[in-house]
Amino acid sequence: MYHIKTWEDYLTAYEHSVAHPEAFWEEIATNFYWRKKWTLPLECNFEQPSIKWFVNGKLNIVENCIDRHLQHYAQQPAIIWEPNNPDDAHRVISYAQLHEAVSRFANVLKMHGVYKGDRVCLYMPMAPELAIAMLACARIGAVHSVVFGGFSAQALSERIQDAGCKVVVTTDSGLRGGREIPMKEIVDEAISNLDINHVIVYKRTGKPVLMKSGRDVWWHEAELHAQAVCDAEEMDAEDMLFVLYTSGSTGKPKGVVHTTGGYMVFTAYTFQNVFQYKPGDVYWCTADIGWITGHSYMLYGPLLNAATVLMFEGLPVWPHPDRCWRIIEKHKVNIFYTAPTAIRSLMAEGDEWIKPYSLESLRVIGSVGEPINHEAWEWFYQHVGKENCPLVDTWWQTETGGIMISPLAHITPLKPSYASLPLPGVQPVLLDPDGKLLTGADVEGLLCIRFPWPSMLRTTYGDHERCRQNYFATFAGMYFTGDGARRDQNGYYRIIGRVDDVINVSGHRIGTAEVEDAINEHENVVESAVVGYPHAIKGQGIYAYVICNHSPEDESLTRKEITDVVVRIIGPIAKPDKIQFVTGLPKTRSGKIMRRILRKIAEGETTHLGDISTLLDPSVVEDICKENKRMM
Ligand code: 7RM
């Protein structure tokens, strides 16, 4: 693997990557097993967009994740699985065992009519079988679409339809802390009106479920008829590897599409260099596989480096707030990658929970998903890293496929709450709203990337125009991230947050329009406006302003009903934290809601609201403020 070992290496690599980006990436790509080498490193047009890396190259990513390692690492653990219940036994799956399990399940998929190019929906909890199912898809060239277990039946149904999945893989139920999630039941509801060929069900808990004859099959029964040998399908570098749905500023979530070759090269390279993984290290990423962090840094990135990954089924604070520290001590975790929201909730539990445990094995700690505030940064660095583990604050997105801006552990000097410098191969720029390039130090602007990188999204599933509009049309010749950032004298980036109507709740991206659409489904709701507001643990909370057709007789009952509608349509992750009933919303003369004002009020600011003279009816603002004060 291409390994940056020192600060000098970093500077040289960065310079080289800007001067000769194609040669830079070709050199990295040679570290993999290609059935056929590419004929051209890059073919790119940002206007359409049309982006191709390693043109005409042929490979299979699973051959690179597993088969390639069997010669030296067959007996090394690939996955250590820690179950939800601390009293249950953990599982260790070696590379040899993973190879067998993936091959066997790949044959199960084939036996159920899944072939190259078909989309398969995976709706599963954090079990090794989710990783196995993803790799089995990739082995036979099927496209996986993992849907996070926190989404409702309706949200799942929309995603299954959008990607045209004919097969769904799930479990009887899933365990998260003290709760049991009826996965199969949710799938049944999601597909009740859809034409689905098969549902393959892994038995995780033994919860009784309905099995529809002819359609539903048990994983363990199907496996009895499957061989443990399965040739990996030869894929083109630009063949689709997976779809992953993410929220944008408009109502419907979009299916971000990643392709095989570029995604492989980028996730492997970034994993190695950001975390400085060494053979034998135990690496733990707390993200759910249902999000991009789980795809890139729990599965593909680590396995491509023959790493040992710890996978945890449960919750950081269950059954007690010492669970993470117990796990780190028990499995001698060396690298711990988590999210600010988890850090803040662990911090809130107090340091006493950490003290009894030895965290001596830790060498690197990391954060991802949202801006990490100063206090959480310091706490994580001091109490978990004991001031001798670099904290890598990694900025990236579902659309970027992998880490873009981050310190390299033990190499890049740290600056609290700064994601720091771009990785070699990544060229960020800051623009003003008119698209003017902001040069120099201490500037703040819109974060864009000006040169393609191998793991960038290629399209949004079934709607290429939307991809163009969303990411490539705002500024010509640039990929627009949707984030604002500032850059200091040393070129360090600090990510400020979204500049669009996306809120980041506990690291989960949620579109305000999605939540509004759901709230508006309640029969008494006329209109709503949703904004984010600062939340001590979640980073941002969801604040909903709601107009009802008659003022609710029982406000708390109506609030509960509205919350239930949101849970039904999107899922528990989109529950509003606060619902304020209002009689009007601040709108401009053209009818646009002025969210800036609503955000301020939600933050508790009721005096300095800025210019409200362009509002159609400035008096609504006064009413909203009064009502807000009454609620607090
Ligand atoms: C990996 C992931 C992407 C959005 C992104 C940002 C925010 C992510 C950081 C961050 C500040 C970070 N993908 N974000 N990482 N903000 N510092 N280190 O989270 O698609 O789900 O979200 O998350 O706003 O645009 S994501």
XYZ file of C-alpha atoms and ligand atoms in Angstrom:
658
model
C 0.000 0.000 0.000
C 1.026 3.567 -0.641
C 2.207 4.644 2.780
C 2.815 8.217 3.931
C 5.071 7.904 6.962
C 6.345 11.378 7.758
C 5.457 15.039 7.466
C 7.968 15.344 4.610
C 6.261 12.424 2.861
C 2.960 14.224 3.225
C 4.239 17.481 1.764
C 5.910 15.737 -1.153
C 2.922 13.536 -1.839
C 0.564 16.488 -1.715
C 2.607 18.540 -4.126
C 2.982 15.610 -6.493
C -0.756 14.858 -6.321
C -1.615 18.376 -7.443
C 1.031 18.573 -10.152
C 0.358 15.084 -11.547
C -2.933 13.814 -10.133
C -3.353 11.035 -12.638
C 0.123 9.641 -12.110
C -0.385 9.948 -8.356
C -3.536 7.805 -8.385
C -2.110 5.320 -10.876
C 0.769 4.656 -8.536
C -1.639 3.917 -5.686
C -3.834 1.759 -7.907
C -0.935 -0.547 -8.744
C -1.106 -1.922 -5.185
C -4.251 -3.891 -6.013
C -5.101 -6.980 -7.954
C -6.533 -6.089 -11.356
C -7.659 -8.798 -13.730
C -6.856 -6.365 -16.486
C -5.030 -3.079 -16.127
C -6.758 0.184 -17.032
C -5.940 1.870 -20.335
C -6.436 5.440 -19.136
C -6.342 6.752 -15.545
C -9.111 9.327 -15.874
C -11.781 10.545 -18.241
C -13.729 13.391 -16.740
C -16.228 16.075 -17.540
C -17.743 17.975 -14.615
C -20.450 19.626 -16.717
C -22.440 16.468 -17.415
C -20.978 15.102 -15.055
C -19.199 12.098 -16.502
C -16.411 10.726 -14.362
C -14.448 7.581 -15.113
C -11.396 6.394 -13.228
C -9.121 3.548 -14.335
C -10.910 3.321 -17.658
C -11.291 -0.260 -18.972
C -9.689 -1.724 -15.868
C -11.190 -5.065 -14.765
C -11.298 -6.329 -11.208
C -13.392 -7.630 -8.371
C -13.236 -5.669 -5.117
C -13.884 -8.762 -2.970
C -10.914 -10.532 -4.506
C -8.949 -7.536 -3.233
C -10.652 -7.548 0.179
C -10.288 -11.256 0.867
C -8.797 -13.666 -1.688
C -5.649 -11.605 -2.108
C -4.926 -11.896 1.640
C -5.392 -15.648 1.994
C -1.767 -16.458 1.316
C -0.464 -14.552 4.355
C -3.457 -13.691 6.494
C -5.819 -16.668 6.221
C -5.929 -17.219 9.990
C -5.916 -13.561 10.960
C -9.202 -12.238 12.336
C -11.040 -10.157 9.761
C -14.043 -9.423 11.969
C -14.340 -9.566 15.741
C -18.006 -9.272 16.599
C -19.068 -8.027 20.017
C -22.758 -8.752 20.673
C -25.326 -6.407 22.171
C -25.481 -8.361 25.411
C -22.102 -8.271 27.172
C -22.727 -11.722 28.663
C -23.029 -13.376 25.256
C -19.930 -14.777 23.584
C -18.151 -12.706 20.973
C -17.353 -14.157 17.550
C -14.107 -14.098 15.624
C -14.139 -14.599 11.861
C -10.809 -15.171 10.163
C -10.060 -14.154 6.585
C -10.338 -17.828 5.572
C -13.724 -18.141 7.252
C -14.919 -14.885 5.757
C -13.891 -16.133 2.340
C -15.943 -19.246 2.793
C -19.000 -17.493 4.244
C -19.028 -14.858 1.503
C -18.643 -17.447 -1.262
C -21.416 -19.571 0.188
C -23.834 -16.688 0.504
C -22.905 -15.482 -2.982
C -24.134 -18.871 -4.222
C -27.326 -18.478 -2.177
C -27.954 -15.171 -3.925
C -27.384 -16.763 -7.326
C -29.752 -19.603 -6.466
C -32.379 -16.961 -5.800
C -31.944 -15.305 -9.146
C -29.496 -12.543 -8.293
C -26.943 -11.778 -11.000
C -24.488 -9.098 -12.068
C -26.089 -5.662 -12.080
C -29.140 -6.636 -9.982
C -29.846 -4.515 -6.928
C -30.245 -6.194 -3.543
C -31.644 -4.389 -0.519
C -30.020 -5.184 2.827
C -32.040 -4.222 5.903
C -30.121 -5.731 8.779
C -28.752 -4.954 12.221
C -25.034 -4.978 13.011
C -24.322 -8.648 12.528
C -21.341 -10.091 10.639
C -23.933 -11.455 8.215
C -24.587 -7.904 7.000
C -20.915 -7.596 6.033
C -21.048 -11.079 4.510
C -24.145 -10.205 2.470
C -22.562 -6.991 1.155
C -19.403 -8.798 0.122
C -21.434 -11.632 -1.422
C -23.254 -9.076 -3.589
C -19.999 -7.493 -4.655
C -18.476 -10.898 -5.386
C -21.120 -11.710 -7.981
C -21.401 -8.146 -9.276
C -24.776 -7.391 -7.700
C -25.306 -3.868 -6.351
C -26.046 -3.579 -2.641
C -28.355 -0.974 -1.229
C -28.082 -1.035 2.553
C -30.895 0.694 4.406
C -30.186 1.727 7.998
C -32.268 -0.192 10.563
C -33.622 3.052 12.028
C -35.737 3.739 8.948
C -39.447 2.951 8.948
C -41.292 0.528 6.668
C -42.392 3.367 4.433
C -38.900 4.825 4.082
C -37.570 1.320 3.386
C -40.271 0.720 0.804
C -39.399 3.918 -1.094
C -35.731 2.955 -1.187
C -36.491 -0.585 -2.376
C -38.643 0.798 -5.176
C -36.283 3.564 -6.194
C -33.399 1.135 -6.697
C -35.637 -1.579 -8.199
C -34.532 -4.283 -5.758
C -36.048 -7.725 -6.314
C -34.410 -9.415 -3.349
C -34.236 -8.224 0.253
C -31.968 -9.662 2.938
C -32.953 -9.135 6.560
C -33.023 -10.762 10.013
C -35.880 -11.983 12.185
C -35.196 -9.085 14.549
C -32.349 -6.978 15.808
C -31.100 -5.953 19.253
C -30.068 -2.413 20.141
C -29.527 -1.922 23.842
C -32.693 -2.933 25.657
C -34.839 -2.776 22.551
C -35.740 -5.363 19.971
C -36.373 -4.146 16.419
C -38.711 -6.349 14.389
C -36.747 -6.215 11.135
C -38.663 -8.928 9.267
C -42.011 -7.454 10.260
C -40.903 -4.055 8.969
C -39.748 -5.634 5.696
C -43.104 -7.418 5.324
C -44.913 -4.127 5.704
C -42.523 -2.348 3.340
C -42.988 -4.843 0.522
C -46.664 -5.715 1.005
C -47.546 -4.019 -2.283
C -44.301 -4.661 -4.127
C -43.225 -7.358 -6.500
C -40.315 -8.905 -4.577
C -38.958 -12.285 -5.622
C -37.302 -13.311 -2.380
C -36.662 -12.256 1.179
C -33.708 -14.054 2.735
C -33.910 -14.065 6.524
C -30.959 -14.544 8.846
C -32.000 -15.898 12.231
C -30.439 -13.583 14.785
C -32.733 -13.738 17.811
C -35.217 -16.536 17.215
C -38.171 -14.167 17.314
C -41.102 -15.886 15.583
C -41.778 -14.366 12.160
C -44.135 -15.058 9.292
C -42.486 -16.718 6.312
C -44.381 -16.332 3.058
C -44.044 -19.579 1.194
C -42.260 -19.360 -2.144
C -40.981 -15.872 -1.350
C -39.269 -16.044 2.038
C -36.331 -18.311 2.801
C -34.147 -18.842 5.849
C -30.491 -17.987 5.362
C -29.314 -21.099 7.248
C -31.560 -23.414 5.233
C -30.611 -21.939 1.869
C -26.930 -22.275 2.796
C -27.250 -26.029 3.154
C -27.656 -26.241 -0.594
C -24.880 -23.814 -1.461
C -21.259 -24.569 -2.183
C -18.449 -22.746 -0.429
C -16.684 -21.924 -3.681
C -17.788 -19.086 -5.892
C -15.737 -17.407 -8.573
C -15.594 -13.649 -8.292
C -17.288 -11.894 -11.198
C -15.034 -9.780 -13.373
C -16.227 -6.179 -13.073
C -15.372 -3.062 -14.980
C -13.741 -0.347 -12.854
C -16.801 1.804 -13.508
C -19.422 -0.871 -12.780
C -21.733 0.109 -9.951
C -20.664 -1.255 -6.559
C -23.425 0.118 -4.363
C -26.211 2.613 -3.892
C -26.629 4.404 -0.584
C -29.503 6.775 0.090
C -28.808 10.108 1.688
C -30.818 13.237 2.380
C -30.530 16.415 0.414
C -32.248 19.758 0.508
C -35.258 18.569 -1.464
C -37.901 16.112 -0.248
C -36.829 12.735 -1.570
C -33.592 11.069 -0.446
C -31.247 10.314 -3.317
C -29.379 7.129 -4.083
C -25.694 8.010 -4.209
C -23.920 5.677 -6.637
C -20.351 4.476 -6.114
C -18.393 2.410 -8.589
C -15.856 -0.352 -8.158
C -12.304 0.672 -9.031
C -12.083 4.229 -7.770
C -13.922 3.492 -4.539
C -11.557 0.599 -3.824
C -8.403 2.635 -4.424
C -9.579 5.631 -2.400
C -11.005 3.861 0.666
C -7.959 1.609 0.994
C -5.510 4.508 0.620
C -7.314 6.797 3.055
C -7.815 4.075 5.681
C -4.129 3.232 5.667
C -2.860 6.781 5.814
C -5.342 8.539 8.079
C -5.283 5.859 10.790
C -1.737 4.647 10.102
C -2.926 1.073 10.499
C -0.212 -1.465 11.320
C -0.548 -5.231 10.789
C -2.037 -6.828 13.892
C -3.869 -3.684 15.047
C -7.460 -4.035 16.190
C -9.524 -1.263 14.648
C -12.954 -0.302 15.938
C -15.363 1.939 14.086
C -18.629 2.516 15.954
C -20.623 3.585 12.893
C -23.549 1.508 11.704
C -22.893 -0.214 8.379
C -26.111 1.407 7.178
C -24.225 4.698 6.777
C -21.322 5.522 4.492
C -18.826 5.428 7.369
C -19.729 1.792 7.918
C -19.364 0.996 4.221
C -15.989 2.679 3.746
C -14.328 2.333 7.147
C -15.877 -0.709 8.728
C -15.884 -2.858 5.656
C -14.082 -2.005 2.447
C -11.212 0.248 3.598
C -10.065 -2.021 6.442
C -10.514 -5.336 4.598
C -8.609 -4.001 1.601
C -5.725 -3.513 4.051
C -6.104 -6.981 5.620
C -7.060 -5.300 8.875
C -8.871 -6.691 11.910
C -12.153 -4.887 12.406
C -14.181 -4.856 15.573
C -17.905 -4.759 14.934
C -20.236 -3.906 17.805
C -23.905 -4.762 17.704
C -25.102 -2.596 20.575
C -25.112 0.930 21.934
C -22.205 2.808 23.575
C -24.096 3.367 26.845
C -25.872 0.038 27.266
C -26.213 -1.739 29.653
C -23.966 0.839 31.358
C -22.018 3.859 30.169
C -18.744 1.913 30.492
C -19.511 -0.390 27.584
C -17.077 1.210 25.127
C -14.217 1.200 27.621
C -14.908 -2.433 28.500
C -14.775 -3.341 24.831
C -11.534 -1.432 24.253
C -9.914 -3.210 27.200
C -11.333 -6.628 26.335
C -10.276 -6.639 22.693
C -7.185 -4.430 23.114
C -8.440 -1.955 20.560
C -5.682 0.147 18.980
C -7.712 2.498 16.802
C -11.078 3.884 17.898
C -13.145 5.813 15.331
C -16.425 7.313 16.514
C -18.742 10.323 16.241
C -19.038 13.591 18.176
C -22.545 12.730 19.339
C -21.275 9.517 20.940
C -18.347 11.402 22.471
C -20.674 14.010 23.969
C -23.044 11.443 25.417
C -20.137 9.506 26.958
C -18.691 12.748 28.293
C -22.053 13.579 29.900
C -21.922 10.281 31.818
C -18.749 11.380 33.579
C -15.132 10.217 33.763
C -15.759 7.674 36.549
C -16.974 5.237 33.922
C -13.594 5.262 32.206
C -11.312 5.074 35.235
C -11.546 1.341 35.992
C -10.453 0.370 32.490
C -7.113 0.210 30.804
C -7.181 2.056 27.517
C -3.445 1.523 27.087
C -3.882 -0.311 23.805
C -5.233 2.829 22.104
C -2.885 4.513 19.653
C -5.217 6.571 17.453
C -8.673 8.028 18.063
C -10.940 9.527 15.419
C -14.133 11.428 14.875
C -16.538 11.796 11.964
C -20.010 12.929 11.002
C -20.381 16.455 12.308
C -18.296 19.302 13.603
C -16.650 18.330 16.880
C -16.908 21.144 19.407
C -13.917 22.242 21.466
C -15.121 20.734 24.723
C -15.816 17.310 23.219
C -12.470 17.401 21.379
C -10.543 18.134 24.569
C -12.412 15.547 26.574
C -11.897 12.822 23.982
C -8.229 13.725 23.600
C -7.504 13.888 27.354
C -9.702 11.223 28.905
C -9.798 8.620 26.174
C -6.583 9.303 24.266
C -4.727 10.218 27.520
C -3.072 13.021 25.559
C -0.905 10.647 23.595
C -3.240 9.479 20.848
C -3.704 11.762 17.876
C -7.365 12.656 17.364
C -8.129 12.543 13.653
C -11.144 14.717 12.884
C -12.103 13.367 9.472
C -14.296 15.406 7.150
C -16.053 13.692 4.268
C -19.500 12.815 2.905
C -21.568 9.966 1.495
C -20.894 11.536 -1.882
C -17.113 11.715 -1.475
C -16.946 7.995 -0.662
C -13.986 8.448 1.663
C -12.063 10.834 3.924
C -11.107 14.105 2.215
C -9.788 16.432 4.904
C -8.166 15.010 8.020
C -4.959 14.874 9.989
C -2.827 11.802 9.315
C -2.299 10.149 12.691
C 1.115 10.874 14.256
C 2.051 12.987 11.217
C -0.118 16.098 10.913
C 0.124 18.599 13.801
C -3.307 18.744 15.454
C -5.468 21.795 15.961
C -8.574 21.181 18.085
C -11.853 21.285 16.152
C -10.064 21.625 12.818
C -10.309 18.807 10.292
C -6.921 20.228 9.251
C -5.434 19.498 5.817
C -6.636 17.793 2.658
C -5.302 14.324 1.930
C -2.881 14.130 -0.985
C -5.086 13.804 -4.058
C -7.794 16.111 -2.706
C -8.013 19.752 -3.816
C -10.459 21.762 -1.716
C -11.212 25.424 -2.404
C -13.381 28.072 -0.752
C -15.715 30.211 -2.856
C -17.912 33.170 -2.110
C -21.601 32.912 -3.053
C -20.838 34.409 -6.485
C -18.316 31.710 -7.191
C -15.253 33.888 -6.661
C -12.254 31.920 -5.420
C -11.230 32.967 -1.927
C -7.482 32.861 -1.648
C -5.287 33.543 1.317
C -5.577 32.942 5.022
C -8.431 33.389 7.481
C -11.213 33.194 4.964
C -14.620 31.648 5.235
C -16.660 30.369 2.315
C -18.392 27.544 0.527
C -16.362 24.366 0.384
C -15.843 22.919 -3.095
C -13.477 20.368 -4.612
C -11.896 21.356 -7.870
C -10.365 18.190 -9.227
C -11.965 14.736 -9.425
C -10.895 12.028 -6.979
C -11.433 8.304 -7.486
C -14.273 7.673 -5.022
C -16.510 10.601 -5.894
C -20.145 9.831 -6.603
C -20.855 9.101 -10.259
C -24.588 9.729 -10.304
C -27.731 9.577 -8.217
C -29.625 6.412 -8.972
C -32.168 6.791 -11.751
C -31.815 10.577 -11.872
C -28.568 11.836 -13.314
C -29.912 15.343 -13.759
C -30.465 15.627 -10.042
C -26.826 14.736 -9.446
C -25.718 17.413 -11.876
C -28.021 20.042 -10.369
C -27.148 19.238 -6.796
C -23.400 18.992 -6.941
C -22.029 20.276 -10.231
C -24.274 23.131 -11.364
C -23.782 25.623 -8.497
C -20.216 26.463 -9.528
C -18.898 25.561 -12.975
C -16.080 23.021 -12.955
C -16.429 22.282 -9.250
C -17.982 19.701 -6.983
C -20.021 21.617 -4.385
C -20.121 19.971 -0.956
C -23.006 21.889 0.640
C -20.730 22.730 3.587
C -19.269 26.011 4.723
C -15.695 26.109 6.010
C -12.952 28.439 7.123
C -9.232 28.241 6.399
C -6.543 29.570 8.723
C -3.003 30.859 8.097
C -1.622 27.346 7.915
C -4.147 26.209 5.361
C -6.070 24.246 8.002
C -9.781 23.780 7.369
C -12.467 24.040 9.985
C -15.802 22.734 8.780
C -18.630 24.949 9.956
C -21.588 22.911 8.768
C -24.266 22.677 6.105
C -25.257 25.770 4.190
C -28.327 24.072 2.701
C -31.538 22.804 4.276
C -29.963 19.670 5.636
C -29.666 19.149 9.370
C -27.204 16.867 11.043
C -28.776 15.073 13.986
C -26.357 12.816 15.845
C -24.360 12.588 12.628
C -27.439 11.539 10.626
C -28.267 13.732 7.667
C -31.898 14.705 7.528
C -33.504 17.040 5.009
C -35.824 19.632 6.550
C -38.174 19.152 3.581
C -38.445 15.421 4.295
C -39.522 16.087 7.879
C -41.949 18.815 6.771
C -43.524 16.503 4.196
C -44.020 13.895 6.916
C -45.480 16.360 9.434
C -47.872 17.671 6.793
C -49.373 14.193 6.537
C -51.056 14.741 9.901
C -54.692 15.534 9.192
C -54.794 18.732 11.241
C -51.589 20.196 9.895
C -51.823 22.937 7.291
C -48.174 23.815 6.950
C -44.890 23.360 8.736
C -41.320 24.602 8.713
C -38.445 22.627 10.160
C -35.025 23.933 11.175
C -32.053 22.651 13.143
C -30.995 24.160 16.474
C -27.958 23.535 18.683
C -28.395 20.442 20.854
C -25.929 19.566 23.606
C -25.662 15.866 22.740
C -26.996 15.444 19.210
C -25.157 18.417 17.712
C -28.374 19.587 16.145
C -31.933 18.952 17.199
C -35.047 19.140 15.045
C -37.316 22.129 15.680
C -40.692 22.136 13.940
C -43.007 25.118 13.577
C -46.475 23.825 12.801
C -49.674 25.526 11.660
C -52.828 23.538 12.419
C -56.213 24.086 10.825
C -57.670 24.771 14.267
C -55.624 25.359 17.351
C -55.102 21.981 19.075
C -57.312 21.318 22.093
C -54.675 19.117 23.643
C -51.270 20.336 22.494
C -49.271 17.478 23.946
C -51.546 14.926 22.313
C -51.206 16.609 18.923
C -47.436 16.783 19.406
C -47.375 13.062 20.076
C -49.505 12.345 17.031
C -47.247 14.444 14.817
C -44.186 12.655 16.197
C -45.836 9.307 15.472
C -46.493 10.335 11.869
C -42.816 11.259 11.413
C -41.710 7.952 12.945
C -44.063 6.084 10.635
C -43.015 7.892 7.478
C -39.267 8.321 8.047
C -38.295 6.516 11.238
C -37.295 7.273 14.837
C -34.137 9.129 13.731
C -36.233 12.032 12.406
C -38.376 12.625 15.527
C -38.764 16.365 16.133
C -37.231 17.435 19.453
C -39.486 20.466 19.720
C -42.810 21.265 18.133
C -44.138 24.797 18.355
C -47.656 25.576 17.171
C -47.850 28.852 15.296
C -50.534 30.736 13.427
C -48.278 31.937 10.624
C -44.763 31.527 9.205
C -42.375 34.315 8.229
C -42.571 34.478 4.446
C -41.146 36.787 1.864
C -43.448 38.407 -0.669
C -42.591 35.645 -3.098
C -43.803 33.072 -0.571
C -40.461 31.682 0.540
C -40.143 30.778 4.203
C -37.343 32.755 5.851
C -35.667 29.963 7.713
C -32.883 32.221 8.909
C -35.353 33.850 11.289
C -36.835 30.544 12.415
C -33.347 29.219 13.122
C -32.556 32.230 15.287
C -35.750 31.842 17.279
C -35.121 28.131 17.720
C -31.668 29.019 19.088
C -33.379 31.209 21.679
C -32.534 34.500 19.992
C -35.630 36.698 19.975
C -34.215 40.222 19.843
C -31.544 40.365 17.132
C -33.328 38.734 14.256
C -31.776 40.742 11.456
C -33.681 42.437 8.689
C -37.321 41.404 8.669
C -38.599 44.255 6.544
C -38.856 42.105 3.424
C -41.417 39.889 5.116
C -44.959 39.846 3.845
C -46.243 40.188 7.406
C -43.537 41.065 9.959
C -45.991 40.716 12.828
C -45.957 36.904 12.650
C -42.401 37.030 13.950
C -43.492 38.716 17.142
C -46.146 36.078 17.721
C -43.707 33.257 17.120
C -41.219 34.770 19.581
C -43.870 35.190 22.258
C -45.038 31.639 21.833
C -41.464 30.370 21.887
C -40.812 32.114 25.226
C -43.951 30.591 26.669
C -42.788 27.130 25.614
C -39.305 27.403 27.167
C -19.086 10.742 6.678
C -20.440 11.372 6.779
C -21.856 14.444 5.516
C -21.946 15.755 6.235
C -20.941 16.766 5.726
C -20.745 17.650 6.937
C -20.838 16.680 8.096
C -18.976 14.979 8.310
C -17.518 16.083 9.484
C -18.625 16.924 9.239
C -17.586 18.634 10.400
C -16.418 16.616 10.239
N -21.170 11.406 5.656
N -19.508 16.204 8.519
N -17.767 14.888 8.896
N -18.650 18.197 9.693
N -16.508 17.889 10.663
N -15.337 15.886 10.537
O -20.803 11.818 7.830
O -23.018 12.064 4.162
O -23.588 11.287 6.360
O -22.681 13.455 6.121
O -21.613 15.584 7.621
O -21.771 18.586 7.035
O -21.453 17.459 4.604
S -22.666 12.018 5.544
